[in-house]
Amino acid sequence: MKYEKFWIKFKEWALTTDDDTISYRLKNIIEVVRENPDISIVKLAGYLDTDAVYLARYLRTSYKSVTENET
């Protein structure tokens, strides 16, 4: 899955999830996405003062682990 498609999927998930087992760091990212639903991953990385590629990899790995635990 390309990161662009993943980002769209992640934002949809972030806007609808209410899972309590999510890590604190991921909860903070979800809050930012909920406050700014049109944010891009590059803008989010700038807001968090991190590298966009590192952030995308972290989110993808975290998303996979959380969604695998749900099923």
C-alpha atoms as an extended CHARMM CRD file, in Angstrom:
* protein
*
        71  EXT
         1         1  MET       CA              0.0000000000        0.0000000000        0.0000000000  PROA      1               0.0000000000
         2         2  LYS       CA              1.3580000000        3.3880000000       -0.9270000000  PROA      2               0.0000000000
         3         3  TYR       CA              1.6060000000        5.9730000000        1.8230000000  PROA      3               0.0000000000
         4         4  GLU       CA             -0.8690000000        8.2890000000        0.0820000000  PROA      4               0.0000000000
         5         5  LYS       CA             -3.5680000000        5.6150000000        0.1350000000  PROA      5               0.0000000000
         6         6  PHE       CA             -2.5670000000        4.6320000000        3.6430000000  PROA      6               0.0000000000
         7         7  TRP       CA             -2.8510000000        8.2260000000        4.8460000000  PROA      7               0.0000000000
         8         8  ILE       CA             -6.4270000000        8.4680000000        3.5680000000  PROA      8               0.0000000000
         9         9  LYS       CA             -7.2890000000        5.1800000000        5.2680000000  PROA      9               0.0000000000
        10        10  PHE       CA             -5.5540000000        6.2270000000        8.4800000000  PROA      10              0.0000000000
        11        11  LYS       CA             -7.3870000000        9.5720000000        8.6390000000  PROA      11              0.0000000000
        12        12  GLU       CA            -10.7470000000        7.8310000000        8.2010000000  PROA      12              0.0000000000
        13        13  TRP       CA             -9.8440000000        5.4060000000       10.9660000000  PROA      13              0.0000000000
        14        14  ALA       CA             -8.5550000000        8.1870000000       13.2450000000  PROA      14              0.0000000000
        15        15  LEU       CA            -11.7940000000       10.1280000000       12.8830000000  PROA      15              0.0000000000
        16        16  THR       CA            -13.9180000000        7.1290000000       13.8780000000  PROA      16              0.0000000000
        17        17  THR       CA            -11.8570000000        5.1550000000       16.4030000000  PROA      17              0.0000000000
        18        18  ASP       CA            -12.4060000000        5.2780000000       20.1380000000  PROA      18              0.0000000000
        19        19  ASP       CA            -10.0940000000        2.4390000000       21.1520000000  PROA      19              0.0000000000
        20        20  ASP       CA             -8.6530000000        2.7700000000       24.6640000000  PROA      20              0.0000000000
        21        21  THR       CA             -5.7250000000        0.4370000000       24.0260000000  PROA      21              0.0000000000
        22        22  ILE       CA             -3.9600000000        2.9150000000       21.7290000000  PROA      22              0.0000000000
        23        23  SER       CA             -0.6060000000        4.2660000000       22.8770000000  PROA      23              0.0000000000
        24        24  TYR       CA             -0.3670000000        7.7910000000       24.2540000000  PROA      24              0.0000000000
        25        25  ARG       CA              1.7130000000        9.0030000000       21.2980000000  PROA      25              0.0000000000
        26        26  LEU       CA             -0.8070000000        7.6590000000       18.7880000000  PROA      26              0.0000000000
        27        27  LYS       CA             -3.6980000000        9.2140000000       20.7470000000  PROA      27              0.0000000000
        28        28  ASN       CA             -2.0350000000       12.6190000000       20.4570000000  PROA      28              0.0000000000
        29        29  ILE       CA             -1.6520000000       12.2030000000       16.7060000000  PROA      29              0.0000000000
        30        30  ILE       CA             -5.3030000000       11.1610000000       16.4180000000  PROA      30              0.0000000000
        31        31  GLU       CA             -6.3660000000       14.2730000000       18.3520000000  PROA      31              0.0000000000
        32        32  VAL       CA             -4.4450000000       16.4920000000       15.9230000000  PROA      32              0.0000000000
        33        33  VAL       CA             -6.0520000000       14.7220000000       12.9540000000  PROA      33              0.0000000000
        34        34  ARG       CA             -9.5100000000       15.1560000000       14.5010000000  PROA      34              0.0000000000
        35        35  GLU       CA             -8.9070000000       18.8680000000       15.0430000000  PROA      35              0.0000000000
        36        36  ASN       CA             -7.6310000000       19.2610000000       11.4440000000  PROA      36              0.0000000000
        37        37  PRO       CA             -9.2630000000       16.5560000000        9.2770000000  PROA      37              0.0000000000
        38        38  ASP       CA             -7.7870000000       18.0060000000        6.0640000000  PROA      38              0.0000000000
        39        39  ILE       CA             -4.1920000000       17.8810000000        7.3280000000  PROA      39              0.0000000000
        40        40  SER       CA             -1.5970000000       16.1710000000        5.1640000000  PROA      40              0.0000000000
        41        41  ILE       CA              1.0650000000       13.8880000000        6.5370000000  PROA      41              0.0000000000
        42        42  VAL       CA              3.7270000000       16.4620000000        5.6440000000  PROA      42              0.0000000000
        43        43  LYS       CA              1.9030000000       19.1980000000        7.5780000000  PROA      43              0.0000000000
        44        44  LEU       CA              1.3940000000       16.8230000000       10.4810000000  PROA      44              0.0000000000
        45        45  ALA       CA              5.1030000000       16.0350000000       10.4910000000  PROA      45              0.0000000000
        46        46  GLY       CA              5.8710000000       19.7570000000       10.5260000000  PROA      46              0.0000000000
        47        47  TYR       CA              3.4250000000       20.2820000000       13.3890000000  PROA      47              0.0000000000
        48        48  LEU       CA              5.0410000000       17.4490000000       15.3530000000  PROA      48              0.0000000000
        49        49  ASP       CA              8.5370000000       18.5820000000       14.3390000000  PROA      49              0.0000000000
        50        50  THR       CA              9.5420000000       15.2110000000       12.9000000000  PROA      50              0.0000000000
        51        51  ASP       CA             10.4650000000       13.6720000000        9.5700000000  PROA      51              0.0000000000
        52        52  ALA       CA              7.4800000000       12.8650000000        7.3360000000  PROA      52              0.0000000000
        53        53  VAL       CA              8.8710000000        9.5100000000        6.2030000000  PROA      53              0.0000000000
        54        54  TYR       CA              9.6120000000        8.4370000000        9.7710000000  PROA      54              0.0000000000
        55        55  LEU       CA              6.1260000000        9.5320000000       10.8280000000  PROA      55              0.0000000000
        56        56  ALA       CA              4.4730000000        7.6550000000        7.9540000000  PROA      56              0.0000000000
        57        57  ARG       CA              6.3650000000        4.4750000000        8.8270000000  PROA      57              0.0000000000
        58        58  TYR       CA              5.5160000000        4.8200000000       12.5060000000  PROA      58              0.0000000000
        59        59  LEU       CA              1.8310000000        5.4140000000       11.7780000000  PROA      59              0.0000000000
        60        60  ARG       CA              1.6540000000        2.5350000000        9.3300000000  PROA      60              0.0000000000
        61        61  THR       CA              3.2610000000        0.1230000000       11.7920000000  PROA      61              0.0000000000
        62        62  SER       CA              1.1030000000        1.3450000000       14.6900000000  PROA      62              0.0000000000
        63        63  TYR       CA             -2.0630000000        1.2220000000       12.6040000000  PROA      63              0.0000000000
        64        64  LYS       CA             -1.3520000000       -2.3500000000       11.5070000000  PROA      64              0.0000000000
        65        65  SER       CA             -0.6860000000       -3.5170000000       15.0580000000  PROA      65              0.0000000000
        66        66  VAL       CA             -3.8290000000       -1.8550000000       16.4190000000  PROA      66              0.0000000000
        67        67  THR       CA             -6.1280000000       -3.1010000000       13.6660000000  PROA      67              0.0000000000
        68        68  GLU       CA             -4.7020000000       -6.6310000000       13.8610000000  PROA      68              0.0000000000
        69        69  ASN       CA             -5.4850000000       -6.6750000000       17.5880000000  PROA      69              0.0000000000
        70        70  GLU       CA             -9.0940000000       -5.6550000000       16.8800000000  PROA      70              0.0000000000
        71        71  THR       CA             -9.7660000000       -8.6930000000       14.6950000000  PROA      71              0.0000000000
